[in-house]
Amino acid sequence: MTDPKGPTKRPRKAAAPAASAAATEAPAAAPEREEAPAAPKPAPREAAVEALMRLAAEQPWNDIEVSDIAREAGMTLGELRELFPSKGAVLGGLARIIDRKVLEGDGTDLADEPTRERLFDVLMRRLDAMTPYKTALQRISYSLRGDPFSLLALNGVMLNSHRYMLAAAGIDTEGPLGQLKLQGVVIAFARVTQVWLEDEDPALARTMARLDKEIRNGERFMERAEDVRRLTAPLRAVGRSLLDRRSRADREDNLRDEPPASTSS
């Protein structure tokens, strides 16, 4: 498609002959145009995150410096430092923006649906919220594949985010099994995200199929984990009993070893 041409000039009309006095009266002044209200200025933290995403969409991740982010966000280095300690922390700030967009959504229509459907809906809403940043995330993802330290730090950020995603889907995350669910969802969503980054289909058929597969695999894994927990419950009870007995025996030994209190003459 070719670029549209600029607007053509209208032909200028010939000068009109002299008219009557009434016709030559000055026209009424045109009403003043009201200025459109200015768009609300984003909060400083969001401005820094948005600046980083714009930069990451245009240049390699490793070429972006904190000074570039500050300049793009229209703030000083000192102001950026008050908000984020590092470039990675600014990237982590994107997760909070995405979290808020997902959690602001209304999921009451899925309240009576199975857990699988609720989780599927929440995670698809998360991908929808990530869509404006897709180009930047593609480039960032490629750059971070060989950086285990950054990936480990991002895993911690994602654990916090997905704790709220699971809560939005009505899934508990407390206790040992809850922590297992949480880490499992983080890993599963990372796999889904890699498919989503390469999925050019507006309907996201591949992405949705992979998400459904990951959720079903997670369900089967958690069922086996629950079976193991149930089968090992008696052993855990015996272990706790032995530890309690050992603790009591140690306290009694310490009491026997203490010298008797001296008595005054």
C-alpha atoms as a PDB file:
ATOM      1  CA  MET A   1       0.000   0.000   0.000  1.00  0.00           C
ATOM      2  CA  THR A   2       1.406   3.383  -0.948  1.00  0.00           C
ATOM      3  CA  ASP A   3       1.540   6.259   1.437  1.00  0.00           C
ATOM      4  CA  PRO A   4      -1.459   8.557   1.085  1.00  0.00           C
ATOM      5  CA  LYS A   5      -0.698  11.846  -0.557  1.00  0.00           C
ATOM      6  CA  GLY A   6      -1.049  15.068   1.330  1.00  0.00           C
ATOM      7  CA  PRO A   7      -4.278  17.049   0.981  1.00  0.00           C
ATOM      8  CA  THR A   8      -4.605  18.874  -2.319  1.00  0.00           C
ATOM      9  CA  LYS A   9      -5.090  22.616  -2.274  1.00  0.00           C
ATOM     10  CA  ARG A  10      -8.517  23.962  -3.143  1.00  0.00           C
ATOM     11  CA  PRO A  11      -8.554  26.374  -6.153  1.00  0.00           C
ATOM     12  CA  ARG A  12      -8.740  29.953  -5.038  1.00  0.00           C
ATOM     13  CA  LYS A  13     -11.933  31.753  -6.099  1.00  0.00           C
ATOM     14  CA  ALA A  14     -11.845  34.933  -8.128  1.00  0.00           C
ATOM     15  CA  ALA A  15     -12.454  38.119  -6.190  1.00  0.00           C
ATOM     16  CA  ALA A  16     -16.150  38.961  -5.958  1.00  0.00           C
ATOM     17  CA  PRO A  17     -17.410  42.308  -7.289  1.00  0.00           C
ATOM     18  CA  ALA A  18     -18.172  45.108  -4.893  1.00  0.00           C
ATOM     19  CA  ALA A  19     -21.320  44.380  -2.981  1.00  0.00           C
ATOM     20  CA  SER A  20     -23.838  46.450  -1.107  1.00  0.00           C
ATOM     21  CA  ALA A  21     -23.022  47.959   2.246  1.00  0.00           C
ATOM     22  CA  ALA A  22     -25.027  45.264   3.996  1.00  0.00           C
ATOM     23  CA  ALA A  23     -23.043  42.565   2.228  1.00  0.00           C
ATOM     24  CA  THR A  24     -19.758  44.169   3.035  1.00  0.00           C
ATOM     25  CA  GLU A  25     -20.381  44.300   6.750  1.00  0.00           C
ATOM     26  CA  ALA A  26     -17.800  42.405   8.754  1.00  0.00           C
ATOM     27  CA  PRO A  27     -18.933  38.832   9.482  1.00  0.00           C
ATOM     28  CA  ALA A  28     -19.754  37.885  13.045  1.00  0.00           C
ATOM     29  CA  ALA A  29     -16.804  36.614  15.026  1.00  0.00           C
ATOM     30  CA  ALA A  30     -16.582  32.810  15.054  1.00  0.00           C
ATOM     31  CA  PRO A  31     -17.148  31.215  18.468  1.00  0.00           C
ATOM     32  CA  GLU A  32     -13.975  30.326  20.273  1.00  0.00           C
ATOM     33  CA  ARG A  33     -13.070  26.652  20.049  1.00  0.00           C
ATOM     34  CA  GLU A  34     -12.887  24.876  23.360  1.00  0.00           C
ATOM     35  CA  GLU A  35      -9.593  23.121  23.934  1.00  0.00           C
ATOM     36  CA  ALA A  36      -9.825  19.384  24.554  1.00  0.00           C
ATOM     37  CA  PRO A  37      -8.868  18.439  28.085  1.00  0.00           C
ATOM     38  CA  ALA A  38      -5.313  17.203  28.358  1.00  0.00           C
ATOM     39  CA  ALA A  39      -4.846  13.477  28.895  1.00  0.00           C
ATOM     40  CA  PRO A  40      -4.099  12.633  32.524  1.00  0.00           C
ATOM     41  CA  LYS A  41      -0.406  12.363  33.196  1.00  0.00           C
ATOM     42  CA  PRO A  42       0.620   8.818  34.202  1.00  0.00           C
ATOM     43  CA  ALA A  43       1.985   8.199  37.664  1.00  0.00           C
ATOM     44  CA  PRO A  44       5.807   8.331  37.797  1.00  0.00           C
ATOM     45  CA  ARG A  45       6.213   4.574  38.264  1.00  0.00           C
ATOM     46  CA  GLU A  46       3.976   3.833  35.296  1.00  0.00           C
ATOM     47  CA  ALA A  47       5.709   6.502  33.227  1.00  0.00           C
ATOM     48  CA  ALA A  48       9.068   4.809  33.821  1.00  0.00           C
ATOM     49  CA  VAL A  49       7.683   1.384  32.897  1.00  0.00           C
ATOM     50  CA  GLU A  50       6.036   2.718  29.744  1.00  0.00           C
ATOM     51  CA  ALA A  51       9.294   4.449  28.801  1.00  0.00           C
ATOM     52  CA  LEU A  52      11.223   1.196  29.158  1.00  0.00           C
ATOM     53  CA  MET A  53       8.681  -0.668  27.038  1.00  0.00           C
ATOM     54  CA  ARG A  54       8.932   1.926  24.269  1.00  0.00           C
ATOM     55  CA  LEU A  55      12.717   1.681  24.287  1.00  0.00           C
ATOM     56  CA  ALA A  56      12.684  -2.134  24.394  1.00  0.00           C
ATOM     57  CA  ALA A  57      10.392  -2.232  21.357  1.00  0.00           C
ATOM     58  CA  GLU A  58      12.967  -0.321  19.327  1.00  0.00           C
ATOM     59  CA  GLN A  59      16.424  -1.379  20.497  1.00  0.00           C
ATOM     60  CA  PRO A  60      18.237  -4.360  22.056  1.00  0.00           C
ATOM     61  CA  TRP A  61      17.594  -4.882  25.755  1.00  0.00           C
ATOM     62  CA  ASN A  62      21.285  -4.883  26.638  1.00  0.00           C
ATOM     63  CA  ASP A  63      21.753  -1.469  25.011  1.00  0.00           C
ATOM     64  CA  ILE A  64      19.216   0.248  27.273  1.00  0.00           C
ATOM     65  CA  GLU A  65      20.712   2.172  30.184  1.00  0.00           C
ATOM     66  CA  VAL A  66      18.902   3.610  33.199  1.00  0.00           C
ATOM     67  CA  SER A  67      19.790   7.071  31.880  1.00  0.00           C
ATOM     68  CA  ASP A  68      17.883   6.233  28.680  1.00  0.00           C
ATOM     69  CA  ILE A  69      14.823   5.262  30.706  1.00  0.00           C
ATOM     70  CA  ALA A  70      14.957   8.456  32.761  1.00  0.00           C
ATOM     71  CA  ARG A  71      15.308  10.614  29.656  1.00  0.00           C
ATOM     72  CA  GLU A  72      12.461   8.817  27.855  1.00  0.00           C
ATOM     73  CA  ALA A  73      10.229   9.142  30.906  1.00  0.00           C
ATOM     74  CA  GLY A  74      11.010  12.839  31.276  1.00  0.00           C
ATOM     75  CA  MET A  75      12.557  12.546  34.714  1.00  0.00           C
ATOM     76  CA  THR A  76      15.977  12.891  36.294  1.00  0.00           C
ATOM     77  CA  LEU A  77      18.186   9.982  37.259  1.00  0.00           C
ATOM     78  CA  GLY A  78      17.584  10.859  40.895  1.00  0.00           C
ATOM     79  CA  GLU A  79      13.819  10.667  40.426  1.00  0.00           C
ATOM     80  CA  LEU A  80      14.109   7.307  38.674  1.00  0.00           C
ATOM     81  CA  ARG A  81      16.372   5.996  41.443  1.00  0.00           C
ATOM     82  CA  GLU A  82      13.718   6.865  44.026  1.00  0.00           C
ATOM     83  CA  LEU A  83      11.274   4.652  42.107  1.00  0.00           C
ATOM     84  CA  PHE A  84      13.393   1.705  40.952  1.00  0.00           C
ATOM     85  CA  PRO A  85      16.849   0.397  41.894  1.00  0.00           C
ATOM     86  CA  SER A  86      17.619  -1.092  38.473  1.00  0.00           C
ATOM     87  CA  LYS A  87      16.468  -1.645  34.922  1.00  0.00           C
ATOM     88  CA  GLY A  88      15.264  -5.115  35.882  1.00  0.00           C
ATOM     89  CA  ALA A  89      13.143  -3.613  38.649  1.00  0.00           C
ATOM     90  CA  VAL A  90      11.505  -1.311  36.096  1.00  0.00           C
ATOM     91  CA  LEU A  91      10.672  -4.388  34.036  1.00  0.00           C
ATOM     92  CA  GLY A  92       9.270  -6.009  37.163  1.00  0.00           C
ATOM     93  CA  GLY A  93       7.049  -2.946  37.535  1.00  0.00           C
ATOM     94  CA  LEU A  94       5.256  -4.002  34.357  1.00  0.00           C
ATOM     95  CA  ALA A  95       3.922  -7.042  36.222  1.00  0.00           C
ATOM     96  CA  ARG A  96       2.121  -4.787  38.699  1.00  0.00           C
ATOM     97  CA  ILE A  97       0.499  -2.833  35.878  1.00  0.00           C
ATOM     98  CA  ILE A  98      -0.656  -6.071  34.254  1.00  0.00           C
ATOM     99  CA  ASP A  99      -1.881  -7.413  37.610  1.00  0.00           C
ATOM    100  CA  ARG A 100      -4.041  -4.359  38.171  1.00  0.00           C
ATOM    101  CA  LYS A 101      -5.589  -4.544  34.701  1.00  0.00           C
ATOM    102  CA  VAL A 102      -6.482  -8.200  35.184  1.00  0.00           C
ATOM    103  CA  LEU A 103      -7.821  -7.768  38.709  1.00  0.00           C
ATOM    104  CA  GLU A 104      -9.978  -4.824  37.659  1.00  0.00           C
ATOM    105  CA  GLY A 105     -11.822  -7.129  35.266  1.00  0.00           C
ATOM    106  CA  ASP A 106     -15.179  -8.551  36.259  1.00  0.00           C
ATOM    107  CA  GLY A 107     -15.081 -12.329  36.609  1.00  0.00           C
ATOM    108  CA  THR A 108     -18.365 -12.783  38.461  1.00  0.00           C
ATOM    109  CA  ASP A 109     -19.933 -14.496  35.458  1.00  0.00           C
ATOM    110  CA  LEU A 110     -17.470 -17.376  35.943  1.00  0.00           C
ATOM    111  CA  ALA A 111     -18.062 -17.788  39.677  1.00  0.00           C
ATOM    112  CA  ASP A 112     -20.031 -21.005  39.154  1.00  0.00           C
ATOM    113  CA  GLU A 113     -17.698 -22.434  36.506  1.00  0.00           C
ATOM    114  CA  PRO A 114     -15.149 -25.212  37.172  1.00  0.00           C
ATOM    115  CA  THR A 115     -11.753 -24.168  38.492  1.00  0.00           C
ATOM    116  CA  ARG A 116     -10.142 -24.945  35.131  1.00  0.00           C
ATOM    117  CA  GLU A 117     -12.423 -22.498  33.320  1.00  0.00           C
ATOM    118  CA  ARG A 118     -11.864 -19.751  35.880  1.00  0.00           C
ATOM    119  CA  LEU A 119      -8.090 -20.091  35.676  1.00  0.00           C
ATOM    120  CA  PHE A 120      -8.193 -20.208  31.868  1.00  0.00           C
ATOM    121  CA  ASP A 121     -10.188 -16.964  31.792  1.00  0.00           C
ATOM    122  CA  VAL A 122      -7.867 -15.162  34.235  1.00  0.00           C
ATOM    123  CA  LEU A 123      -4.708 -16.131  32.358  1.00  0.00           C
ATOM    124  CA  MET A 124      -6.189 -15.192  28.982  1.00  0.00           C
ATOM    125  CA  ARG A 125      -7.105 -11.800  30.438  1.00  0.00           C
ATOM    126  CA  ARG A 126      -3.488 -11.498  31.510  1.00  0.00           C
ATOM    127  CA  LEU A 127      -2.304 -12.130  27.953  1.00  0.00           C
ATOM    128  CA  ASP A 128      -4.803  -9.559  26.680  1.00  0.00           C
ATOM    129  CA  ALA A 129      -3.375  -6.997  29.108  1.00  0.00           C
ATOM    130  CA  MET A 130       0.142  -7.815  27.867  1.00  0.00           C
ATOM    131  CA  THR A 131      -0.772  -7.305  24.196  1.00  0.00           C
ATOM    132  CA  PRO A 132       0.183  -3.586  23.960  1.00  0.00           C
ATOM    133  CA  TYR A 133       3.711  -4.568  25.026  1.00  0.00           C
ATOM    134  CA  LYS A 134       4.055  -7.638  22.824  1.00  0.00           C
ATOM    135  CA  THR A 135       6.802  -6.315  20.550  1.00  0.00           C
ATOM    136  CA  ALA A 136       8.909  -5.194  23.503  1.00  0.00           C
ATOM    137  CA  LEU A 137       8.341  -8.480  25.320  1.00  0.00           C
ATOM    138  CA  GLN A 138       9.417 -10.449  22.246  1.00  0.00           C
ATOM    139  CA  ARG A 139      12.752  -8.643  22.163  1.00  0.00           C
ATOM    140  CA  ILE A 140      13.241  -8.821  25.942  1.00  0.00           C
ATOM    141  CA  SER A 141      12.428 -12.522  26.044  1.00  0.00           C
ATOM    142  CA  TYR A 142      15.009 -13.253  23.361  1.00  0.00           C
ATOM    143  CA  SER A 143      17.698 -11.272  25.219  1.00  0.00           C
ATOM    144  CA  LEU A 144      17.061 -12.862  28.623  1.00  0.00           C
ATOM    145  CA  ARG A 145      17.193 -16.487  27.489  1.00  0.00           C
ATOM    146  CA  GLY A 146      20.883 -16.713  28.344  1.00  0.00           C
ATOM    147  CA  ASP A 147      20.683 -14.717  31.585  1.00  0.00           C
ATOM    148  CA  PRO A 148      19.819 -17.107  34.460  1.00  0.00           C
ATOM    149  CA  PHE A 149      20.204 -14.440  37.155  1.00  0.00           C
ATOM    150  CA  SER A 150      17.652 -12.148  35.529  1.00  0.00           C
ATOM    151  CA  LEU A 151      15.303 -15.091  34.957  1.00  0.00           C
ATOM    152  CA  LEU A 152      15.596 -16.074  38.607  1.00  0.00           C
ATOM    153  CA  ALA A 153      14.749 -12.530  39.701  1.00  0.00           C
ATOM    154  CA  LEU A 154      11.774 -12.436  37.343  1.00  0.00           C
ATOM    155  CA  ASN A 155      10.581 -15.760  38.741  1.00  0.00           C
ATOM    156  CA  GLY A 156      10.223 -14.079  42.127  1.00  0.00           C
ATOM    157  CA  VAL A 157       8.212 -11.260  40.562  1.00  0.00           C
ATOM    158  CA  MET A 158       5.983 -13.757  38.780  1.00  0.00           C
ATOM    159  CA  LEU A 159       5.357 -15.709  41.981  1.00  0.00           C
ATOM    160  CA  ASN A 160       3.921 -12.565  43.536  1.00  0.00           C
ATOM    161  CA  SER A 161       1.820 -11.807  40.458  1.00  0.00           C
ATOM    162  CA  HIS A 162       0.407 -15.284  40.025  1.00  0.00           C
ATOM    163  CA  ARG A 163      -0.509 -15.508  43.701  1.00  0.00           C
ATOM    164  CA  TYR A 164      -3.105 -12.878  42.835  1.00  0.00           C
ATOM    165  CA  MET A 165      -4.024 -14.591  39.563  1.00  0.00           C
ATOM    166  CA  LEU A 166      -4.802 -17.809  41.410  1.00  0.00           C
ATOM    167  CA  ALA A 167      -6.725 -15.880  44.048  1.00  0.00           C
ATOM    168  CA  ALA A 168      -8.793 -14.270  41.271  1.00  0.00           C
ATOM    169  CA  ALA A 169      -9.577 -17.782  40.024  1.00  0.00           C
ATOM    170  CA  GLY A 170     -10.554 -18.901  43.544  1.00  0.00           C
ATOM    171  CA  ILE A 171      -7.523 -21.173  44.031  1.00  0.00           C
ATOM    172  CA  ASP A 172      -5.747 -21.432  47.388  1.00  0.00           C
ATOM    173  CA  THR A 173      -1.977 -20.923  47.527  1.00  0.00           C
ATOM    174  CA  GLU A 174      -1.261 -21.459  51.221  1.00  0.00           C
ATOM    175  CA  GLY A 175       0.643 -24.431  52.621  1.00  0.00           C
ATOM    176  CA  PRO A 176       3.136 -26.716  50.871  1.00  0.00           C
ATOM    177  CA  LEU A 177       0.705 -27.758  48.144  1.00  0.00           C
ATOM    178  CA  GLY A 178      -0.304 -24.147  47.600  1.00  0.00           C
ATOM    179  CA  GLN A 179       3.313 -23.170  47.013  1.00  0.00           C
ATOM    180  CA  LEU A 180       3.629 -26.061  44.587  1.00  0.00           C
ATOM    181  CA  LYS A 181       0.571 -24.848  42.677  1.00  0.00           C
ATOM    182  CA  LEU A 182       2.000 -21.343  42.563  1.00  0.00           C
ATOM    183  CA  GLN A 183       5.392 -22.315  41.156  1.00  0.00           C
ATOM    184  CA  GLY A 184       3.732 -24.703  38.734  1.00  0.00           C
ATOM    185  CA  VAL A 185       1.490 -21.969  37.350  1.00  0.00           C
ATOM    186  CA  VAL A 186       4.470 -19.627  36.931  1.00  0.00           C
ATOM    187  CA  ILE A 187       6.336 -22.256  34.898  1.00  0.00           C
ATOM    188  CA  ALA A 188       3.247 -23.187  32.879  1.00  0.00           C
ATOM    189  CA  PHE A 189       2.411 -19.570  32.062  1.00  0.00           C
ATOM    190  CA  ALA A 190       6.004 -18.938  30.957  1.00  0.00           C
ATOM    191  CA  ARG A 191       5.619 -21.778  28.441  1.00  0.00           C
ATOM    192  CA  VAL A 192       2.291 -20.372  27.259  1.00  0.00           C
ATOM    193  CA  THR A 193       3.814 -16.913  26.917  1.00  0.00           C
ATOM    194  CA  GLN A 194       6.525 -18.222  24.590  1.00  0.00           C
ATOM    195  CA  VAL A 195       3.813 -19.625  22.315  1.00  0.00           C
ATOM    196  CA  TRP A 196       1.831 -16.375  22.554  1.00  0.00           C
ATOM    197  CA  LEU A 197       4.861 -14.277  21.571  1.00  0.00           C
ATOM    198  CA  GLU A 198       5.092 -16.214  18.297  1.00  0.00           C
ATOM    199  CA  ASP A 199       1.329 -16.528  17.702  1.00  0.00           C
ATOM    200  CA  GLU A 200       0.308 -14.091  14.942  1.00  0.00           C
ATOM    201  CA  ASP A 201      -3.248 -15.444  14.704  1.00  0.00           C
ATOM    202  CA  PRO A 202      -5.702 -12.796  16.034  1.00  0.00           C
ATOM    203  CA  ALA A 203      -7.818 -15.654  17.423  1.00  0.00           C
ATOM    204  CA  LEU A 204      -4.770 -17.009  19.342  1.00  0.00           C
ATOM    205  CA  ALA A 205      -5.773 -20.600  18.611  1.00  0.00           C
ATOM    206  CA  ARG A 206      -2.298 -22.008  19.326  1.00  0.00           C
ATOM    207  CA  THR A 207      -1.980 -20.007  22.507  1.00  0.00           C
ATOM    208  CA  MET A 208      -5.338 -21.110  23.865  1.00  0.00           C
ATOM    209  CA  ALA A 209      -4.638 -24.741  22.995  1.00  0.00           C
ATOM    210  CA  ARG A 210      -1.316 -24.598  24.845  1.00  0.00           C
ATOM    211  CA  LEU A 211      -2.898 -22.902  27.859  1.00  0.00           C
ATOM    212  CA  ASP A 212      -5.609 -25.550  28.045  1.00  0.00           C
ATOM    213  CA  LYS A 213      -2.966 -28.279  27.819  1.00  0.00           C
ATOM    214  CA  GLU A 214      -0.830 -26.722  30.577  1.00  0.00           C
ATOM    215  CA  ILE A 215      -3.818 -26.356  32.912  1.00  0.00           C
ATOM    216  CA  ARG A 216      -4.853 -29.971  32.398  1.00  0.00           C
ATOM    217  CA  ASN A 217      -1.281 -31.169  32.970  1.00  0.00           C
ATOM    218  CA  GLY A 218      -1.188 -29.098  36.140  1.00  0.00           C
ATOM    219  CA  GLU A 219      -4.411 -30.647  37.376  1.00  0.00           C
ATOM    220  CA  ARG A 220      -3.050 -34.151  36.903  1.00  0.00           C
ATOM    221  CA  PHE A 221       0.201 -33.242  38.658  1.00  0.00           C
ATOM    222  CA  MET A 222      -1.627 -31.745  41.633  1.00  0.00           C
ATOM    223  CA  GLU A 223      -3.853 -34.819  41.890  1.00  0.00           C
ATOM    224  CA  ARG A 224      -0.752 -36.997  42.173  1.00  0.00           C
ATOM    225  CA  ALA A 225       0.794 -34.588  44.683  1.00  0.00           C
ATOM    226  CA  GLU A 226      -2.392 -34.726  46.760  1.00  0.00           C
ATOM    227  CA  ASP A 227      -2.289 -38.547  46.673  1.00  0.00           C
ATOM    228  CA  VAL A 228       1.321 -38.520  47.853  1.00  0.00           C
ATOM    229  CA  ARG A 229       0.477 -36.094  50.651  1.00  0.00           C
ATOM    230  CA  ARG A 230      -2.428 -38.254  51.771  1.00  0.00           C
ATOM    231  CA  LEU A 231      -0.392 -41.475  51.682  1.00  0.00           C
ATOM    232  CA  THR A 232       2.510 -39.963  53.591  1.00  0.00           C
ATOM    233  CA  ALA A 233       0.322 -38.334  56.241  1.00  0.00           C
ATOM    234  CA  PRO A 234       0.879 -41.203  58.765  1.00  0.00           C
ATOM    235  CA  LEU A 235       4.649 -41.023  58.247  1.00  0.00           C
ATOM    236  CA  ARG A 236       4.632 -37.291  58.772  1.00  0.00           C
ATOM    237  CA  ALA A 237       2.633 -37.747  61.969  1.00  0.00           C
ATOM    238  CA  VAL A 238       5.166 -40.291  63.271  1.00  0.00           C
ATOM    239  CA  GLY A 239       8.015 -37.969  62.358  1.00  0.00           C
ATOM    240  CA  ARG A 240       6.425 -35.062  64.207  1.00  0.00           C
ATOM    241  CA  SER A 241       5.862 -37.273  67.248  1.00  0.00           C
ATOM    242  CA  LEU A 242       9.514 -38.358  67.278  1.00  0.00           C
ATOM    243  CA  LEU A 243      10.692 -34.776  66.964  1.00  0.00           C
ATOM    244  CA  ASP A 244       8.437 -33.728  69.835  1.00  0.00           C
ATOM    245  CA  ARG A 245       9.790 -36.543  72.030  1.00  0.00           C
ATOM    246  CA  ARG A 246      13.361 -35.660  71.132  1.00  0.00           C
ATOM    247  CA  SER A 247      12.715 -32.033  71.962  1.00  0.00           C
ATOM    248  CA  ARG A 248      11.245 -32.921  75.359  1.00  0.00           C
ATOM    249  CA  ALA A 249      14.155 -35.267  76.131  1.00  0.00           C
ATOM    250  CA  ASP A 250      16.657 -32.524  75.255  1.00  0.00           C
ATOM    251  CA  ARG A 251      14.909 -30.089  77.558  1.00  0.00           C
ATOM    252  CA  GLU A 252      14.939 -32.622  80.423  1.00  0.00           C
ATOM    253  CA  ASP A 253      18.668 -33.321  79.884  1.00  0.00           C
ATOM    254  CA  ASN A 254      19.396 -29.601  79.990  1.00  0.00           C
ATOM    255  CA  LEU A 255      17.527 -29.275  83.246  1.00  0.00           C
ATOM    256  CA  ARG A 256      19.494 -32.160  84.812  1.00  0.00           C
ATOM    257  CA  ASP A 257      22.777 -30.673  83.675  1.00  0.00           C
ATOM    258  CA  GLU A 258      22.090 -27.326  85.265  1.00  0.00           C
ATOM    259  CA  PRO A 259      23.958 -26.862  88.605  1.00  0.00           C
ATOM    260  CA  PRO A 260      21.729 -26.618  91.668  1.00  0.00           C
ATOM    261  CA  ALA A 261      20.953 -23.171  92.838  1.00  0.00           C
ATOM    262  CA  SER A 262      23.234 -22.082  95.753  1.00  0.00           C
ATOM    263  CA  THR A 263      21.557 -21.522  99.088  1.00  0.00           C
ATOM    264  CA  SER A 264      22.498 -18.699 101.393  1.00  0.00           C
ATOM    265  CA  SER A 265      23.959 -19.617 104.844  1.00  0.00           C
END
